[in-house]
Amino acid sequence: AEALTAPLLYDVLLGEIAGQRGMLDVSGASYLEAARFSDDPRIAERALKISIYAKQPGLALEAARRWVTLAPDNEEARQSLAVLALRTGNKEEALQQFEYLLQHAGEGADPYQSMLALLAREPHTARSLEVMGELVALRPEDADAHFAYARLAVHAQDWALAEQEVLRALTLRPDWTQALILQAQVN
């Protein structure tokens, strides 16, 4: 129900035409400009996806922030912002977004599994481990958090950390089959 203004239409059309002509940098910038003046989260989402495809992390981060502003309950928007913040070295912002995702996980969902999938894909394993460590420190009595941290440590081949975290998970939940299996794999 948003009014279609001339500048908004111009930026969207420019973004589409530039994208069709392979000028992804212009396309991403045009869509981001449109997202700044629109209250439609779909425009911010499109700006984000084009900027990622064009390998423009700065624009992508700004588009993700706009998307979260326009659609604060959108899990994909929050995940995108968390990952982009982590990739660009903004650990605090990444931590805030992951914390939000953990606190607002749906009924029956495993928020650590989703977070683990995102963090395991990151090329900067040290940053991923650091963020996960801070999230776990906020939940010292959560066996699931320690187990997820142990799995991320295994992925990063940090065997000492993996052993420490799986042991902590087993201390909190002694008969946990999955943790026992992971402990056997780590040792």
PDB file of N, CA and C in Angstrom, residues 66-160:
ATOM      1  N   ARG A  66      18.721  -2.621   6.547  1.00  0.00           N
ATOM      2  CA  ARG A  66      17.440  -2.020   6.156  1.00  0.00           C
ATOM      3  C   ARG A  66      16.330  -3.069   6.171  1.00  0.00           C
ATOM      4  N   TRP A  67      16.646  -4.271   5.696  1.00  0.00           N
ATOM      5  CA  TRP A  67      15.661  -5.342   5.672  1.00  0.00           C
ATOM      6  C   TRP A  67      15.200  -5.678   7.092  1.00  0.00           C
ATOM      7  N   VAL A  68      16.148  -5.758   8.022  1.00  0.00           N
ATOM      8  CA  VAL A  68      15.793  -6.047   9.419  1.00  0.00           C
ATOM      9  C   VAL A  68      14.962  -4.907  10.001  1.00  0.00           C
ATOM     10  N   THR A  69      15.279  -3.669   9.639  1.00  0.00           N
ATOM     11  CA  THR A  69      14.487  -2.529  10.114  1.00  0.00           C
ATOM     12  C   THR A  69      13.048  -2.625   9.626  1.00  0.00           C
ATOM     13  N   LEU A  70      12.892  -3.028   8.363  1.00  0.00           N
ATOM     14  CA  LEU A  70      11.551  -3.100   7.778  1.00  0.00           C
ATOM     15  C   LEU A  70      10.785  -4.365   8.158  1.00  0.00           C
ATOM     16  N   ALA A  71      11.524  -5.432   8.435  1.00  0.00           N
ATOM     17  CA  ALA A  71      10.889  -6.720   8.779  1.00  0.00           C
ATOM     18  C   ALA A  71      11.631  -7.329   9.967  1.00  0.00           C
ATOM     19  N   PRO A  72      11.468  -6.754  11.157  1.00  0.00           N
ATOM     20  CA  PRO A  72      12.268  -7.183  12.309  1.00  0.00           C
ATOM     21  C   PRO A  72      12.030  -8.626  12.752  1.00  0.00           C
ATOM     22  N   ASP A  73      10.914  -9.221  12.399  1.00  0.00           N
ATOM     23  CA  ASP A  73      10.639 -10.605  12.795  1.00  0.00           C
ATOM     24  C   ASP A  73      11.024 -11.620  11.726  1.00  0.00           C
ATOM     25  N   ASN A  74      11.597 -11.160  10.635  1.00  0.00           N
ATOM     26  CA  ASN A  74      11.964 -12.053   9.544  1.00  0.00           C
ATOM     27  C   ASN A  74      13.274 -12.769   9.880  1.00  0.00           C
ATOM     28  N   GLU A  75      13.196 -14.079  10.022  1.00  0.00           N
ATOM     29  CA  GLU A  75      14.375 -14.869  10.418  1.00  0.00           C
ATOM     30  C   GLU A  75      15.479 -14.806   9.369  1.00  0.00           C
ATOM     31  N   GLU A  76      15.109 -14.878   8.093  1.00  0.00           N
ATOM     32  CA  GLU A  76      16.122 -14.823   7.035  1.00  0.00           C
ATOM     33  C   GLU A  76      16.848 -13.484   7.030  1.00  0.00           C
ATOM     34  N   ALA A  77      16.124 -12.406   7.280  1.00  0.00           N
ATOM     35  CA  ALA A  77      16.748 -11.084   7.343  1.00  0.00           C
ATOM     36  C   ALA A  77      17.752 -11.028   8.498  1.00  0.00           C
ATOM     37  N   ARG A  78      17.349 -11.535   9.651  1.00  0.00           N
ATOM     38  CA  ARG A  78      18.243 -11.547  10.819  1.00  0.00           C
ATOM     39  C   ARG A  78      19.471 -12.429  10.570  1.00  0.00           C
ATOM     40  N   GLN A  79      19.263 -13.592   9.969  1.00  0.00           N
ATOM     41  CA  GLN A  79      20.389 -14.478   9.671  1.00  0.00           C
ATOM     42  C   GLN A  79      21.359 -13.812   8.698  1.00  0.00           C
ATOM     43  N   SER A  80      20.810 -13.162   7.683  1.00  0.00           N
ATOM     44  CA  SER A  80      21.658 -12.475   6.702  1.00  0.00           C
ATOM     45  C   SER A  80      22.481 -11.382   7.359  1.00  0.00           C
ATOM     46  N   LEU A  81      21.840 -10.603   8.213  1.00  0.00           N
ATOM     47  CA  LEU A  81      22.562  -9.532   8.894  1.00  0.00           C
ATOM     48  C   LEU A  81      23.625 -10.098   9.826  1.00  0.00           C
ATOM     49  N   ALA A  82      23.318 -11.173  10.530  1.00  0.00           N
ATOM     50  CA  ALA A  82      24.293 -11.792  11.435  1.00  0.00           C
ATOM     51  C   ALA A  82      25.522 -12.251  10.665  1.00  0.00           C
ATOM     52  N   VAL A  83      25.307 -12.928   9.558  1.00  0.00           N
ATOM     53  CA  VAL A  83      26.423 -13.459   8.765  1.00  0.00           C
ATOM     54  C   VAL A  83      27.240 -12.328   8.153  1.00  0.00           C
ATOM     55  N   LEU A  84      26.567 -11.335   7.586  1.00  0.00           N
ATOM     56  CA  LEU A  84      27.304 -10.228   6.962  1.00  0.00           C
ATOM     57  C   LEU A  84      28.065  -9.410   7.996  1.00  0.00           C
ATOM     58  N   ALA A  85      27.471  -9.215   9.154  1.00  0.00           N
ATOM     59  CA  ALA A  85      28.184  -8.497  10.219  1.00  0.00           C
ATOM     60  C   ALA A  85      29.429  -9.279  10.635  1.00  0.00           C
ATOM     61  N   LEU A  86      29.293 -10.590  10.746  1.00  0.00           N
ATOM     62  CA  LEU A  86      30.440 -11.421  11.109  1.00  0.00           C
ATOM     63  C   LEU A  86      31.527 -11.338  10.037  1.00  0.00           C
ATOM     64  N   ARG A  87      31.136 -11.442   8.789  1.00  0.00           N
ATOM     65  CA  ARG A  87      32.105 -11.402   7.679  1.00  0.00           C
ATOM     66  C   ARG A  87      32.827 -10.076   7.575  1.00  0.00           C
ATOM     67  N   THR A  88      32.151  -9.005   7.919  1.00  0.00           N
ATOM     68  CA  THR A  88      32.780  -7.687   7.808  1.00  0.00           C
ATOM     69  C   THR A  88      33.475  -7.272   9.104  1.00  0.00           C
ATOM     70  N   GLY A  89      33.537  -8.186  10.069  1.00  0.00           N
ATOM     71  CA  GLY A  89      34.278  -7.931  11.295  1.00  0.00           C
ATOM     72  C   GLY A  89      33.513  -7.202  12.371  1.00  0.00           C
ATOM     73  N   ASN A  90      32.205  -7.056  12.212  1.00  0.00           N
ATOM     74  CA  ASN A  90      31.395  -6.373  13.223  1.00  0.00           C
ATOM     75  C   ASN A  90      30.823  -7.428  14.164  1.00  0.00           C
ATOM     76  N   LYS A  91      31.682  -7.889  15.058  1.00  0.00           N
ATOM     77  CA  LYS A  91      31.328  -8.989  15.954  1.00  0.00           C
ATOM     78  C   LYS A  91      30.148  -8.665  16.864  1.00  0.00           C
ATOM     79  N   GLU A  92      30.085  -7.453  17.370  1.00  0.00           N
ATOM     80  CA  GLU A  92      28.999  -7.081  18.286  1.00  0.00           C
ATOM     81  C   GLU A  92      27.640  -7.144  17.605  1.00  0.00           C
ATOM     82  N   GLU A  93      27.580  -6.635  16.381  1.00  0.00           N
ATOM     83  CA  GLU A  93      26.309  -6.675  15.652  1.00  0.00           C
ATOM     84  C   GLU A  93      25.924  -8.120  15.334  1.00  0.00           C
ATOM     85  N   ALA A  94      26.904  -8.926  14.952  1.00  0.00           N
ATOM     86  CA  ALA A  94      26.637 -10.346  14.683  1.00  0.00           C
ATOM     87  C   ALA A  94      26.119 -11.028  15.944  1.00  0.00           C
ATOM     88  N   LEU A  95      26.746 -10.739  17.051  1.00  0.00           N
ATOM     89  CA  LEU A  95      26.345 -11.318  18.328  1.00  0.00           C
ATOM     90  C   LEU A  95      24.907 -10.922  18.686  1.00  0.00           C
ATOM     91  N   GLN A  96      24.561  -9.672  18.474  1.00  0.00           N
ATOM     92  CA  GLN A  96      23.190  -9.209  18.745  1.00  0.00           C
ATOM     93  C   GLN A  96      22.175  -9.967  17.895  1.00  0.00           C
ATOM     94  N   GLN A  97      22.503 -10.166  16.627  1.00  0.00           N
ATOM     95  CA  GLN A  97      21.553 -10.845  15.735  1.00  0.00           C
ATOM     96  C   GLN A  97      21.419 -12.319  16.089  1.00  0.00           C
ATOM     97  N   PHE A  98      22.535 -12.987  16.381  1.00  0.00           N
ATOM     98  CA  PHE A  98      22.456 -14.396  16.780  1.00  0.00           C
ATOM     99  C   PHE A  98      21.699 -14.544  18.104  1.00  0.00           C
ATOM    100  N   GLU A  99      21.919 -13.610  19.002  1.00  0.00           N
ATOM    101  CA  GLU A  99      21.213 -13.636  20.283  1.00  0.00           C
ATOM    102  C   GLU A  99      19.707 -13.488  20.049  1.00  0.00           C
ATOM    103  N   TYR A 100      19.337 -12.574  19.176  1.00  0.00           N
ATOM    104  CA  TYR A 100      17.921 -12.404  18.845  1.00  0.00           C
ATOM    105  C   TYR A 100      17.349 -13.709  18.279  1.00  0.00           C
ATOM    106  N   LEU A 101      18.072 -14.333  17.374  1.00  0.00           N
ATOM    107  CA  LEU A 101      17.603 -15.585  16.764  1.00  0.00           C
ATOM    108  C   LEU A 101      17.433 -16.687  17.807  1.00  0.00           C
ATOM    109  N   LEU A 102      18.338 -16.745  18.764  1.00  0.00           N
ATOM    110  CA  LEU A 102      18.219 -17.749  19.828  1.00  0.00           C
ATOM    111  C   LEU A 102      17.008 -17.479  20.707  1.00  0.00           C
ATOM    112  N   GLN A 103      16.789 -16.229  21.035  1.00  0.00           N
ATOM    113  CA  GLN A 103      15.686 -15.875  21.932  1.00  0.00           C
ATOM    114  C   GLN A 103      14.320 -15.998  21.263  1.00  0.00           C
ATOM    115  N   HIS A 104      14.280 -15.873  19.944  1.00  0.00           N
ATOM    116  CA  HIS A 104      12.999 -15.873  19.241  1.00  0.00           C
ATOM    117  C   HIS A 104      12.806 -17.102  18.358  1.00  0.00           C
ATOM    118  N   ALA A 105      13.457 -18.183  18.712  1.00  0.00           N
ATOM    119  CA  ALA A 105      13.295 -19.417  17.942  1.00  0.00           C
ATOM    120  C   ALA A 105      11.873 -19.928  18.117  1.00  0.00           C
ATOM    121  N   GLY A 106      11.342 -20.470  17.064  1.00  0.00           N
ATOM    122  CA  GLY A 106       9.978 -20.992  17.112  1.00  0.00           C
ATOM    123  C   GLY A 106       9.866 -22.220  17.992  1.00  0.00           C
ATOM    124  N   GLU A 107       8.655 -22.515  18.363  1.00  0.00           N
ATOM    125  CA  GLU A 107       8.358 -23.681  19.203  1.00  0.00           C
ATOM    126  C   GLU A 107       8.844 -24.957  18.511  1.00  0.00           C
ATOM    127  N   GLY A 108       9.611 -25.750  19.212  1.00  0.00           N
ATOM    128  CA  GLY A 108      10.097 -27.017  18.675  1.00  0.00           C
ATOM    129  C   GLY A 108      11.291 -26.890  17.744  1.00  0.00           C
ATOM    130  N   ALA A 109      11.718 -25.667  17.446  1.00  0.00           N
ATOM    131  CA  ALA A 109      12.865 -25.464  16.558  1.00  0.00           C
ATOM    132  C   ALA A 109      14.161 -25.633  17.341  1.00  0.00           C
ATOM    133  N   ASP A 110      15.206 -26.019  16.649  1.00  0.00           N
ATOM    134  CA  ASP A 110      16.530 -26.117  17.261  1.00  0.00           C
ATOM    135  C   ASP A 110      17.350 -24.928  16.773  1.00  0.00           C
ATOM    136  N   PRO A 111      17.364 -23.840  17.535  1.00  0.00           N
ATOM    137  CA  PRO A 111      18.055 -22.641  17.060  1.00  0.00           C
ATOM    138  C   PRO A 111      19.561 -22.839  16.921  1.00  0.00           C
ATOM    139  N   TYR A 112      20.117 -23.742  17.712  1.00  0.00           N
ATOM    140  CA  TYR A 112      21.553 -23.964  17.621  1.00  0.00           C
ATOM    141  C   TYR A 112      21.925 -24.644  16.310  1.00  0.00           C
ATOM    142  N   GLN A 113      21.055 -25.499  15.798  1.00  0.00           N
ATOM    143  CA  GLN A 113      21.329 -26.176  14.536  1.00  0.00           C
ATOM    144  C   GLN A 113      21.392 -25.156  13.404  1.00  0.00           C
ATOM    145  N   SER A 114      20.453 -24.231  13.377  1.00  0.00           N
ATOM    146  CA  SER A 114      20.451 -23.186  12.344  1.00  0.00           C
ATOM    147  C   SER A 114      21.690 -22.306  12.466  1.00  0.00           C
ATOM    148  N   MET A 115      22.006 -21.918  13.687  1.00  0.00           N
ATOM    149  CA  MET A 115      23.162 -21.069  13.907  1.00  0.00           C
ATOM    150  C   MET A 115      24.450 -21.800  13.542  1.00  0.00           C
ATOM    151  N   LEU A 116      24.521 -23.062  13.896  1.00  0.00           N
ATOM    152  CA  LEU A 116      25.692 -23.874  13.580  1.00  0.00           C
ATOM    153  C   LEU A 116      25.894 -23.965  12.075  1.00  0.00           C
ATOM    154  N   ALA A 117      24.808 -24.141  11.336  1.00  0.00           N
ATOM    155  CA  ALA A 117      24.900 -24.210   9.873  1.00  0.00           C
ATOM    156  C   ALA A 117      25.453 -22.902   9.302  1.00  0.00           C
ATOM    157  N   LEU A 118      25.033 -21.782   9.852  1.00  0.00           N
ATOM    158  CA  LEU A 118      25.525 -20.491   9.377  1.00  0.00           C
ATOM    159  C   LEU A 118      26.997 -20.286   9.734  1.00  0.00           C
ATOM    160  N   LEU A 119      27.346 -20.574  10.973  1.00  0.00           N
ATOM    161  CA  LEU A 119      28.721 -20.338  11.436  1.00  0.00           C
ATOM    162  C   LEU A 119      29.727 -21.297  10.800  1.00  0.00           C
ATOM    163  N   ALA A 120      29.305 -22.509  10.517  1.00  0.00           N
ATOM    164  CA  ALA A 120      30.222 -23.494   9.934  1.00  0.00           C
ATOM    165  C   ALA A 120      30.610 -23.136   8.500  1.00  0.00           C
ATOM    166  N   ARG A 121      29.783 -22.365   7.828  1.00  0.00           N
ATOM    167  CA  ARG A 121      30.082 -21.968   6.443  1.00  0.00           C
ATOM    168  C   ARG A 121      31.022 -20.771   6.357  1.00  0.00           C
ATOM    169  N   GLU A 122      31.265 -20.137   7.475  1.00  0.00           N
ATOM    170  CA  GLU A 122      32.071 -18.928   7.463  1.00  0.00           C
ATOM    171  C   GLU A 122      33.553 -19.236   7.246  1.00  0.00           C
ATOM    172  N   PRO A 123      34.198 -18.475   6.376  1.00  0.00           N
ATOM    173  CA  PRO A 123      35.625 -18.700   6.137  1.00  0.00           C
ATOM    174  C   PRO A 123      36.510 -18.306   7.326  1.00  0.00           C
ATOM    175  N   HIS A 124      36.030 -17.380   8.151  1.00  0.00           N
ATOM    176  CA  HIS A 124      36.798 -16.937   9.318  1.00  0.00           C
ATOM    177  C   HIS A 124      36.382 -17.780  10.525  1.00  0.00           C
ATOM    178  N   THR A 125      36.980 -18.957  10.650  1.00  0.00           N
ATOM    179  CA  THR A 125      36.573 -19.872  11.721  1.00  0.00           C
ATOM    180  C   THR A 125      36.853 -19.293  13.101  1.00  0.00           C
ATOM    181  N   ALA A 126      37.917 -18.512  13.225  1.00  0.00           N
ATOM    182  CA  ALA A 126      38.232 -17.924  14.530  1.00  0.00           C
ATOM    183  C   ALA A 126      37.119 -16.982  14.975  1.00  0.00           C
ATOM    184  N   ARG A 127      36.592 -16.181  14.050  1.00  0.00           N
ATOM    185  CA  ARG A 127      35.481 -15.275  14.390  1.00  0.00           C
ATOM    186  C   ARG A 127      34.234 -16.068  14.774  1.00  0.00           C
ATOM    187  N   SER A 128      33.972 -17.117  14.000  1.00  0.00           N
ATOM    188  CA  SER A 128      32.795 -17.946  14.289  1.00  0.00           C
ATOM    189  C   SER A 128      32.899 -18.555  15.678  1.00  0.00           C
ATOM    190  N   LEU A 129      34.072 -19.097  15.993  1.00  0.00           N
ATOM    191  CA  LEU A 129      34.274 -19.702  17.313  1.00  0.00           C
ATOM    192  C   LEU A 129      34.153 -18.654  18.421  1.00  0.00           C
ATOM    193  N   GLU A 130      34.660 -17.469  18.161  1.00  0.00           N
ATOM    194  CA  GLU A 130      34.605 -16.410  19.172  1.00  0.00           C
ATOM    195  C   GLU A 130      33.153 -16.001  19.463  1.00  0.00           C
ATOM    196  N   VAL A 131      32.366 -15.817  18.405  1.00  0.00           N
ATOM    197  CA  VAL A 131      30.963 -15.437  18.581  1.00  0.00           C
ATOM    198  C   VAL A 131      30.205 -16.547  19.294  1.00  0.00           C
ATOM    199  N   MET A 132      30.430 -17.791  18.876  1.00  0.00           N
ATOM    200  CA  MET A 132      29.743 -18.914  19.515  1.00  0.00           C
ATOM    201  C   MET A 132      30.157 -19.016  20.979  1.00  0.00           C
ATOM    202  N   GLY A 133      31.426 -18.794  21.256  1.00  0.00           N
ATOM    203  CA  GLY A 133      31.904 -18.826  22.641  1.00  0.00           C
ATOM    204  C   GLY A 133      31.215 -17.787  23.506  1.00  0.00           C
ATOM    205  N   GLU A 134      31.009 -16.604  22.958  1.00  0.00           N
ATOM    206  CA  GLU A 134      30.326 -15.558  23.732  1.00  0.00           C
ATOM    207  C   GLU A 134      28.855 -15.899  23.951  1.00  0.00           C
ATOM    208  N   LEU A 135      28.226 -16.501  22.950  1.00  0.00           N
ATOM    209  CA  LEU A 135      26.826 -16.915  23.116  1.00  0.00           C
ATOM    210  C   LEU A 135      26.693 -18.009  24.172  1.00  0.00           C
ATOM    211  N   VAL A 136      27.634 -18.933  24.179  1.00  0.00           N
ATOM    212  CA  VAL A 136      27.623 -20.021  25.162  1.00  0.00           C
ATOM    213  C   VAL A 136      27.904 -19.470  26.559  1.00  0.00           C
ATOM    214  N   ALA A 137      28.776 -18.485  26.652  1.00  0.00           N
ATOM    215  CA  ALA A 137      29.088 -17.889  27.956  1.00  0.00           C
ATOM    216  C   ALA A 137      27.849 -17.252  28.593  1.00  0.00           C
ATOM    217  N   LEU A 138      26.919 -16.820  27.755  1.00  0.00           N
ATOM    218  CA  LEU A 138      25.667 -16.253  28.272  1.00  0.00           C
ATOM    219  C   LEU A 138      24.713 -17.335  28.758  1.00  0.00           C
ATOM    220  N   ARG A 139      24.999 -18.604  28.401  1.00  0.00           N
ATOM    221  CA  ARG A 139      24.143 -19.744  28.756  1.00  0.00           C
ATOM    222  C   ARG A 139      24.988 -20.887  29.319  1.00  0.00           C
ATOM    223  N   PRO A 140      25.646 -20.675  30.425  1.00  0.00           N
ATOM    224  CA  PRO A 140      26.577 -21.698  30.929  1.00  0.00           C
ATOM    225  C   PRO A 140      25.900 -23.007  31.329  1.00  0.00           C
ATOM    226  N   GLU A 141      24.609 -22.986  31.584  1.00  0.00           N
ATOM    227  CA  GLU A 141      23.911 -24.202  32.011  1.00  0.00           C
ATOM    228  C   GLU A 141      23.084 -24.839  30.893  1.00  0.00           C
ATOM    229  N   ASP A 142      23.319 -24.436  29.664  1.00  0.00           N
ATOM    230  CA  ASP A 142      22.576 -24.951  28.519  1.00  0.00           C
ATOM    231  C   ASP A 142      23.422 -26.011  27.801  1.00  0.00           C
ATOM    232  N   ALA A 143      23.063 -27.264  27.989  1.00  0.00           N
ATOM    233  CA  ALA A 143      23.817 -28.367  27.375  1.00  0.00           C
ATOM    234  C   ALA A 143      23.793 -28.277  25.859  1.00  0.00           C
ATOM    235  N   ASP A 144      22.668 -27.858  25.294  1.00  0.00           N
ATOM    236  CA  ASP A 144      22.568 -27.734  23.835  1.00  0.00           C
ATOM    237  C   ASP A 144      23.567 -26.712  23.294  1.00  0.00           C
ATOM    238  N   ALA A 145      23.761 -25.628  24.013  1.00  0.00           N
ATOM    239  CA  ALA A 145      24.714 -24.599  23.594  1.00  0.00           C
ATOM    240  C   ALA A 145      26.138 -25.162  23.593  1.00  0.00           C
ATOM    241  N   HIS A 146      26.497 -25.868  24.635  1.00  0.00           N
ATOM    242  CA  HIS A 146      27.843 -26.455  24.708  1.00  0.00           C
ATOM    243  C   HIS A 146      28.039 -27.513  23.625  1.00  0.00           C
ATOM    244  N   PHE A 147      27.012 -28.288  23.353  1.00  0.00           N
ATOM    245  CA  PHE A 147      27.095 -29.316  22.323  1.00  0.00           C
ATOM    246  C   PHE A 147      27.289 -28.668  20.941  1.00  0.00           C
ATOM    247  N   ALA A 148      26.546 -27.612  20.664  1.00  0.00           N
ATOM    248  CA  ALA A 148      26.694 -26.908  19.388  1.00  0.00           C
ATOM    249  C   ALA A 148      28.094 -26.301  19.267  1.00  0.00           C
ATOM    250  N   TYR A 149      28.591 -25.766  20.361  1.00  0.00           N
ATOM    251  CA  TYR A 149      29.945 -25.194  20.366  1.00  0.00           C
ATOM    252  C   TYR A 149      30.973 -26.290  20.105  1.00  0.00           C
ATOM    253  N   ALA A 150      30.772 -27.445  20.695  1.00  0.00           N
ATOM    254  CA  ALA A 150      31.682 -28.576  20.458  1.00  0.00           C
ATOM    255  C   ALA A 150      31.654 -28.990  18.990  1.00  0.00           C
ATOM    256  N   ARG A 151      30.481 -29.025  18.400  1.00  0.00           N
ATOM    257  CA  ARG A 151      30.373 -29.397  16.985  1.00  0.00           C
ATOM    258  C   ARG A 151      31.052 -28.363  16.085  1.00  0.00           C
ATOM    259  N   LEU A 152      30.905 -27.084  16.419  1.00  0.00           N
ATOM    260  CA  LEU A 152      31.583 -26.049  15.643  1.00  0.00           C
ATOM    261  C   LEU A 152      33.099 -26.178  15.799  1.00  0.00           C
ATOM    262  N   ALA A 153      33.545 -26.497  16.995  1.00  0.00           N
ATOM    263  CA  ALA A 153      34.982 -26.694  17.230  1.00  0.00           C
ATOM    264  C   ALA A 153      35.512 -27.885  16.430  1.00  0.00           C
ATOM    265  N   VAL A 154      34.729 -28.938  16.328  1.00  0.00           N
ATOM    266  CA  VAL A 154      35.129 -30.088  15.498  1.00  0.00           C
ATOM    267  C   VAL A 154      35.268 -29.637  14.054  1.00  0.00           C
ATOM    268  N   HIS A 155      34.301 -28.880  13.580  1.00  0.00           N
ATOM    269  CA  HIS A 155      34.351 -28.381  12.206  1.00  0.00           C
ATOM    270  C   HIS A 155      35.616 -27.541  11.974  1.00  0.00           C
ATOM    271  N   ALA A 156      35.996 -26.768  12.989  1.00  0.00           N
ATOM    272  CA  ALA A 156      37.189 -25.916  12.903  1.00  0.00           C
ATOM    273  C   ALA A 156      38.470 -26.686  13.226  1.00  0.00           C
ATOM    274  N   GLN A 157      38.323 -27.940  13.562  1.00  0.00           N
ATOM    275  CA  GLN A 157      39.433 -28.825  13.947  1.00  0.00           C
ATOM    276  C   GLN A 157      40.186 -28.308  15.172  1.00  0.00           C
ATOM    277  N   ASP A 158      39.447 -27.715  16.075  1.00  0.00           N
ATOM    278  CA  ASP A 158      39.995 -27.307  17.367  1.00  0.00           C
ATOM    279  C   ASP A 158      39.604 -28.410  18.359  1.00  0.00           C
ATOM    280  N   TRP A 159      40.410 -29.443  18.413  1.00  0.00           N
ATOM    281  CA  TRP A 159      40.062 -30.659  19.145  1.00  0.00           C
ATOM    282  C   TRP A 159      40.009 -30.441  20.653  1.00  0.00           C
ATOM    283  N   ALA A 160      40.879 -29.596  21.159  1.00  0.00           N
ATOM    284  CA  ALA A 160      40.882 -29.344  22.605  1.00  0.00           C
ATOM    285  C   ALA A 160      39.586 -28.646  23.027  1.00  0.00           C
TER     286      ALA A 160
END
